[in-house]
Amino acid sequence: MNTTDFAAAQWTRATGAGVDPHEYRRVTDGLTSVADWGPSFLRTGHGYLQRAQDAGSSLSAGEHLLTAARWFHLATLAPYADAHQAAAAADHALGRALAVLEPGARRVSGEGFTGWLRGPSDAPGTVVVVPGLDSAKEEFLDLVSALLARGLAVFAMDGPGQGVLAATTTFVPDYERVVGRVVDALGAARVGLVGLSLGGYFAARAAALEPRVAAVATVSGPFRLDWEELPPPVREIMARRAGGTDAAHAFVRHVDLAALAPRIAAPLLVVDGEQDVIPGVTNGEALARLAPHGSYLSVPHGDHLLGNARPDWLPHLTDHLTHALTGPPA
């Protein structure tokens, strides 16, 4: 794929993650090869670190650091030998930003997970944000902000094979065990999950098998995967994150929610974009239909992760989780 096509394919994902669309175009227009993607995005992130250092206020410094975290994360979306360094830079920039902007934010780590707990200590519920195939906690800062604005606490995490943990761990099919350890570590009375892309599978699976999950939502999550139909770039990413092609094959065989969906007792919202058509990926309508308390929102013009359609789903999703977590227990 040439640089123009690759940049176009990542456009709504990058802008949905919160980078300035004009700057995105300036950076990507300067690429001569997809191999330049990682280094160029990393340089852009370092530029925001310099802006943070030169900022005239702590608020401006924190905002620049959040932007740096976004660019560092996006550097990992193309094949890049130093992707682990970019992921580490994103993680570090996010930590520095929160130290400035939200001194009460708390790093929470355990076996197979790490992330930041934000929001009031007496929040009526805590939402765990679960990333996907090649996403990370730094990609969904605006979703976190929308949940925080509704009075919830939020734990944005990287799990095995994700974000800053991708360099040292690989995907696990039994993600519900990771979520169980997260719930133990957070000590929250009412916990919701929102999973994005492959994280939608992780969240739905965890909601079926971890009884402490009180609410769940998925965005562009697969109901089922078929290895033979997946596009080669997706297979390559899966192999890197799972620990090899054989491990990726084995992992993909687990991605089928048909038997688990009826076990999801919590209120479930499934969000899909009708323009999100990835070969080998079955979208979530069947998940919503099979779950006892499932509802389905399909956005006609939405693409993968619906970065081009945020007003059509983000308020609905955050309200769903808020109502489920702040209302009386089911």
Coordinates of C-alpha atoms in Angstrom, one line a residue, residues 2-328:
N2 CA 1.4 3.4 -0.9
T3 CA 1.6 6.3 1.6
T4 CA -1.5 8.1 0.2
D5 CA -3.7 5.0 0.6
F6 CA -2.3 4.1 4.0
A7 CA -2.8 7.7 5.3
A8 CA -6.4 7.7 3.9
A9 CA -7.1 4.4 5.6
Q10 CA -6.0 5.7 9.0
W11 CA -7.6 9.1 8.6
T12 CA -10.7 8.8 10.7
R13 CA -8.9 6.6 13.2
A14 CA -6.2 9.2 13.7
T15 CA -8.6 12.2 13.9
G16 CA -11.0 10.2 16.1
A17 CA -8.1 9.7 18.4
G18 CA -7.9 13.5 18.7
V19 CA -5.0 14.7 16.6
D20 CA -5.5 17.9 14.5
P21 CA -6.7 16.9 11.0
H22 CA -4.7 19.6 9.3
E23 CA -1.5 18.6 11.1
Y24 CA -2.2 14.9 10.2
R25 CA -2.4 15.9 6.6
R26 CA 0.8 17.9 6.8
V27 CA 2.7 15.1 8.4
T28 CA 1.4 12.4 6.1
D29 CA 1.7 14.5 2.9
G30 CA 5.5 14.6 3.7
L31 CA 5.9 10.8 3.7
T32 CA 7.7 9.1 0.8
S33 CA 7.2 5.6 2.1
V34 CA 5.0 3.8 4.7
A35 CA 8.4 3.0 6.3
D36 CA 8.6 6.7 7.1
W37 CA 5.3 6.7 9.1
G38 CA 6.7 5.6 12.5
P39 CA 9.7 8.0 12.5
S40 CA 7.6 10.9 11.2
F41 CA 4.9 10.5 13.8
L42 CA 7.5 10.0 16.5
R43 CA 9.2 13.3 15.5
T44 CA 5.8 15.0 15.7
G45 CA 5.3 13.7 19.2
H46 CA 8.7 14.9 20.3
G47 CA 7.8 18.3 18.9
Y48 CA 4.9 18.4 21.4
L49 CA 7.2 17.3 24.2
Q50 CA 9.3 20.4 23.4
R51 CA 6.1 22.6 23.4
A52 CA 5.3 21.2 26.8
Q53 CA 8.7 22.1 28.1
D54 CA 8.4 25.6 26.7
A55 CA 4.7 26.1 27.7
G56 CA 3.7 29.2 29.8
S57 CA 1.4 27.3 32.1
S58 CA 1.0 23.8 33.5
L59 CA -2.4 23.5 31.8
S60 CA -0.8 24.1 28.4
A61 CA 2.1 21.7 29.2
G62 CA -0.4 19.0 30.1
E63 CA -2.4 19.5 27.0
H64 CA 0.8 19.3 24.8
L65 CA 1.8 16.1 26.6
L66 CA -1.6 14.5 25.9
T67 CA -1.2 15.4 22.2
A68 CA 2.3 13.9 22.3
A69 CA 0.9 10.7 23.7
R70 CA -1.6 10.5 20.8
W71 CA 1.1 11.0 18.1
F72 CA 3.4 8.5 19.8
H73 CA 0.7 5.9 19.8
L74 CA -0.3 6.5 16.2
A75 CA 3.4 6.0 15.3
T76 CA 2.8 2.3 16.1
L77 CA 0.1 1.8 13.5
A78 CA 2.5 1.1 10.6
P79 CA 5.1 -1.7 10.6
Y80 CA 8.0 -0.1 12.5
A81 CA 11.0 -1.7 14.1
D82 CA 11.0 0.8 17.0
A83 CA 7.2 0.5 17.7
H84 CA 8.0 -0.6 21.2
Q85 CA 9.8 2.7 21.8
A86 CA 6.9 4.7 20.5
A87 CA 4.5 2.8 22.7
A88 CA 6.7 3.4 25.7
A89 CA 6.9 7.1 24.8
A90 CA 3.1 7.3 24.5
D91 CA 2.8 5.7 27.9
H92 CA 5.3 8.0 29.5
A93 CA 3.8 11.2 28.0
L94 CA 0.3 10.2 29.2
G95 CA 1.7 9.7 32.7
R96 CA 3.4 13.0 32.7
A97 CA 0.2 14.7 31.4
L98 CA -1.9 13.3 34.1
A99 CA 0.6 14.2 36.8
V100 CA 0.1 17.8 35.7
L101 CA -3.6 17.9 34.8
E102 CA -5.1 15.3 37.3
P103 CA -2.8 14.8 40.3
G104 CA -5.4 12.4 41.7
A105 CA -5.0 10.0 38.8
R106 CA -3.5 6.7 39.9
R107 CA -1.4 4.2 38.0
V108 CA -2.7 0.7 38.6
S109 CA -0.8 -2.4 37.3
G110 CA -1.0 -6.1 37.8
E111 CA -0.4 -9.4 36.0
G112 CA -1.2 -8.7 32.3
F113 CA -2.5 -5.1 32.7
T114 CA -1.5 -1.6 33.3
G115 CA -3.3 1.7 33.1
W116 CA -4.6 4.9 34.7
L117 CA -7.5 5.2 37.1
R118 CA -9.1 8.6 36.7
G119 CA -12.1 10.3 38.2
P120 CA -13.7 10.8 41.7
S121 CA -12.8 8.2 44.4
D122 CA -16.5 8.1 45.3
A123 CA -17.8 7.6 41.8
P124 CA -21.0 5.5 41.5
G125 CA -19.3 3.3 39.0
T126 CA -16.0 2.6 37.2
V127 CA -15.7 2.0 33.5
V128 CA -12.8 -0.1 32.2
V129 CA -11.8 0.9 28.6
V130 CA -10.4 -2.1 26.7
P131 CA -8.4 -1.6 23.6
G132 CA -8.1 -3.9 20.6
L133 CA -5.8 -5.4 18.0
D134 CA -3.3 -2.5 17.7
S135 CA -4.9 0.2 19.8
A136 CA -3.9 1.3 23.2
K137 CA -5.1 3.4 26.2
E138 CA -3.7 6.5 24.5
E139 CA -6.1 6.2 21.6
F140 CA -9.4 6.7 23.4
L141 CA -8.7 9.8 25.5
D142 CA -11.9 11.6 24.3
L143 CA -14.1 8.6 25.2
V144 CA -12.5 8.7 28.7
S145 CA -13.2 12.4 28.9
A146 CA -16.9 11.9 28.0
L147 CA -17.2 9.2 30.7
L148 CA -15.5 11.4 33.3
A149 CA -17.8 14.3 32.5
R150 CA -20.7 12.0 33.5
G151 CA -19.3 11.5 37.0
L152 CA -17.9 8.1 36.4
A153 CA -14.4 6.9 37.3
V154 CA -12.5 5.4 34.3
F155 CA -9.7 2.9 34.1
A156 CA -8.1 3.0 30.6
M157 CA -5.9 0.0 30.3
D158 CA -3.4 -1.9 28.2
G159 CA -3.8 -5.7 28.4
P160 CA -1.6 -8.5 27.2
G161 CA -0.1 -7.8 23.7
Q162 CA -1.5 -4.2 23.8
G163 CA 0.1 -0.8 24.0
V164 CA 3.1 -0.5 26.3
L165 CA 2.8 -4.2 27.1
A166 CA 3.0 -5.4 23.5
A167 CA 6.8 -5.6 23.7
T168 CA 6.8 -8.1 26.6
T169 CA 3.5 -10.0 26.4
T170 CA 1.2 -11.5 23.8
F171 CA -2.6 -11.8 23.4
V172 CA -4.5 -14.2 25.6
P173 CA -7.9 -15.6 24.6
D174 CA -9.2 -15.8 28.2
Y175 CA -9.2 -12.0 28.7
E176 CA -11.9 -12.4 31.4
R177 CA -9.1 -13.4 33.7
V178 CA -7.3 -10.2 33.1
V179 CA -10.5 -8.2 33.7
G180 CA -11.1 -10.2 36.9
R181 CA -7.6 -9.1 38.1
V182 CA -8.4 -5.5 37.1
V183 CA -11.7 -5.5 39.1
D184 CA -9.8 -6.9 42.1
A185 CA -7.2 -4.2 41.8
L186 CA -9.6 -1.4 41.4
G187 CA -11.8 -2.5 44.3
A188 CA -14.8 -0.8 42.7
A189 CA -18.3 -1.8 43.7
R190 CA -19.9 -1.4 40.2
V191 CA -17.8 -2.0 37.1
G192 CA -18.6 -1.5 33.4
L193 CA -16.6 -2.4 30.3
V194 CA -16.3 -0.7 26.9
G195 CA -14.3 -2.5 24.3
L196 CA -13.2 -1.1 21.0
S197 CA -12.5 -3.1 17.9
L198 CA -11.0 -6.5 19.0
G199 CA -11.5 -5.1 22.5
G200 CA -15.2 -5.5 21.9
Y201 CA -14.7 -9.2 21.8
F202 CA -12.6 -9.1 24.9
A203 CA -15.2 -7.0 26.7
A204 CA -18.2 -9.1 25.6
R205 CA -16.3 -12.3 26.6
A206 CA -15.4 -10.9 30.0
A207 CA -19.0 -9.8 30.6
A208 CA -20.2 -13.3 29.9
L209 CA -17.7 -15.0 32.2
E210 CA -16.9 -12.4 34.9
P211 CA -20.1 -11.9 37.0
R212 CA -19.0 -8.6 38.6
V213 CA -19.4 -6.8 35.2
A214 CA -22.5 -4.6 35.6
A215 CA -22.6 -3.0 32.2
V216 CA -20.9 -3.4 28.8
A217 CA -20.6 -1.7 25.5
T218 CA -18.7 -2.6 22.3
V219 CA -17.6 -0.4 19.4
S220 CA -16.7 -2.1 16.1
G221 CA -16.2 -5.4 17.9
P222 CA -16.1 -8.7 16.1
F223 CA -18.8 -11.4 16.7
R224 CA -16.6 -13.9 14.9
L225 CA -13.3 -14.0 13.0
D226 CA -12.3 -16.1 10.0
W227 CA -8.5 -16.3 9.6
E228 CA -8.7 -17.4 5.9
E229 CA -10.7 -14.3 5.0
L230 CA -8.8 -11.7 7.1
P231 CA -6.8 -9.2 5.0
P232 CA -3.0 -9.9 5.0
P233 CA -2.2 -6.7 7.0
V234 CA -4.6 -7.7 9.8
R235 CA -3.1 -11.2 9.9
E236 CA 0.4 -9.7 10.1
I237 CA -0.6 -7.5 13.1
M238 CA -2.4 -10.5 14.7
A239 CA 0.7 -12.6 14.3
R240 CA 2.9 -9.9 15.9
R241 CA 0.6 -9.4 18.8
A242 CA -0.2 -13.1 19.4
G243 CA 3.4 -14.3 19.2
G244 CA 3.6 -15.9 15.8
T245 CA 1.4 -17.1 13.0
D246 CA 0.4 -20.4 14.7
A247 CA -0.5 -18.6 17.9
A248 CA -2.5 -16.1 15.9
H249 CA -4.4 -19.0 14.2
A250 CA -5.2 -20.5 17.6
F251 CA -6.2 -17.1 19.0
V252 CA -8.6 -16.4 16.1
R253 CA -10.3 -19.7 16.6
H254 CA -11.5 -18.5 20.0
V255 CA -13.1 -15.3 18.6
D256 CA -16.6 -16.5 18.3
L257 CA -19.3 -15.2 20.7
A258 CA -22.2 -17.4 19.6
A259 CA -22.1 -19.6 22.8
L260 CA -21.1 -16.8 25.1
A261 CA -23.6 -14.0 24.1
P262 CA -26.6 -15.6 25.9
R263 CA -24.5 -15.6 29.1
I264 CA -24.1 -11.8 29.2
A265 CA -26.4 -10.8 32.0
A266 CA -25.4 -7.1 32.1
P267 CA -27.1 -4.5 29.9
L268 CA -25.2 -4.5 26.6
L269 CA -24.9 -1.9 23.9
V270 CA -23.3 -2.9 20.6
V271 CA -22.2 -0.1 18.2
D272 CA -21.3 -0.8 14.6
G273 CA -20.6 1.4 11.6
E274 CA -22.2 0.1 8.4
Q275 CA -19.1 1.2 6.4
D276 CA -16.9 -1.0 8.6
V277 CA -16.6 -3.9 6.2
I278 CA -13.4 -5.9 7.0
P279 CA -13.3 -9.3 5.3
G280 CA -13.3 -12.1 7.8
V281 CA -15.0 -10.0 10.5
T282 CA -18.6 -10.6 11.5
N283 CA -20.0 -7.4 13.0
G284 CA -22.0 -7.3 16.2
E285 CA -25.7 -7.5 15.3
A286 CA -25.8 -11.1 16.3
L287 CA -24.2 -10.4 19.7
A288 CA -26.9 -7.8 20.5
R289 CA -29.6 -10.2 19.4
L290 CA -28.4 -13.2 21.4
A291 CA -27.6 -11.3 24.6
P292 CA -30.5 -11.2 27.1
H293 CA -30.3 -7.4 27.5
G294 CA -28.6 -6.4 24.3
S295 CA -29.3 -3.4 22.1
Y296 CA -27.9 -2.5 18.8
L297 CA -26.9 0.9 17.3
S298 CA -25.8 0.8 13.6
V299 CA -24.5 4.1 12.1
P300 CA -25.0 4.1 8.3
H301 CA -22.0 6.3 7.5
G302 CA -19.7 5.0 10.3
D303 CA -16.5 3.3 9.6
H304 CA -14.2 1.2 11.8
L305 CA -14.2 2.7 15.3
L306 CA -16.6 5.4 13.9
G307 CA -14.1 8.2 14.2
N308 CA -16.1 9.8 11.4
A309 CA -19.4 9.7 13.3
R310 CA -18.8 10.4 16.9
P311 CA -21.9 12.5 17.6
D312 CA -24.0 9.6 16.4
W313 CA -22.8 7.1 19.0
L314 CA -20.5 8.5 21.7
P315 CA -23.2 10.3 23.8
H316 CA -25.5 7.3 23.5
L317 CA -22.8 4.9 24.6
T318 CA -21.6 7.0 27.5
D319 CA -25.2 7.5 28.7
H320 CA -25.9 3.8 28.4
L321 CA -23.0 3.0 30.7
T322 CA -23.9 5.8 33.1
H323 CA -27.5 4.7 33.4
A324 CA -26.5 1.1 33.9
L325 CA -23.9 1.9 36.6
T326 CA -25.7 4.6 38.5
G327 CA -29.2 3.1 38.5
P328 CA -30.4 0.4 40.9

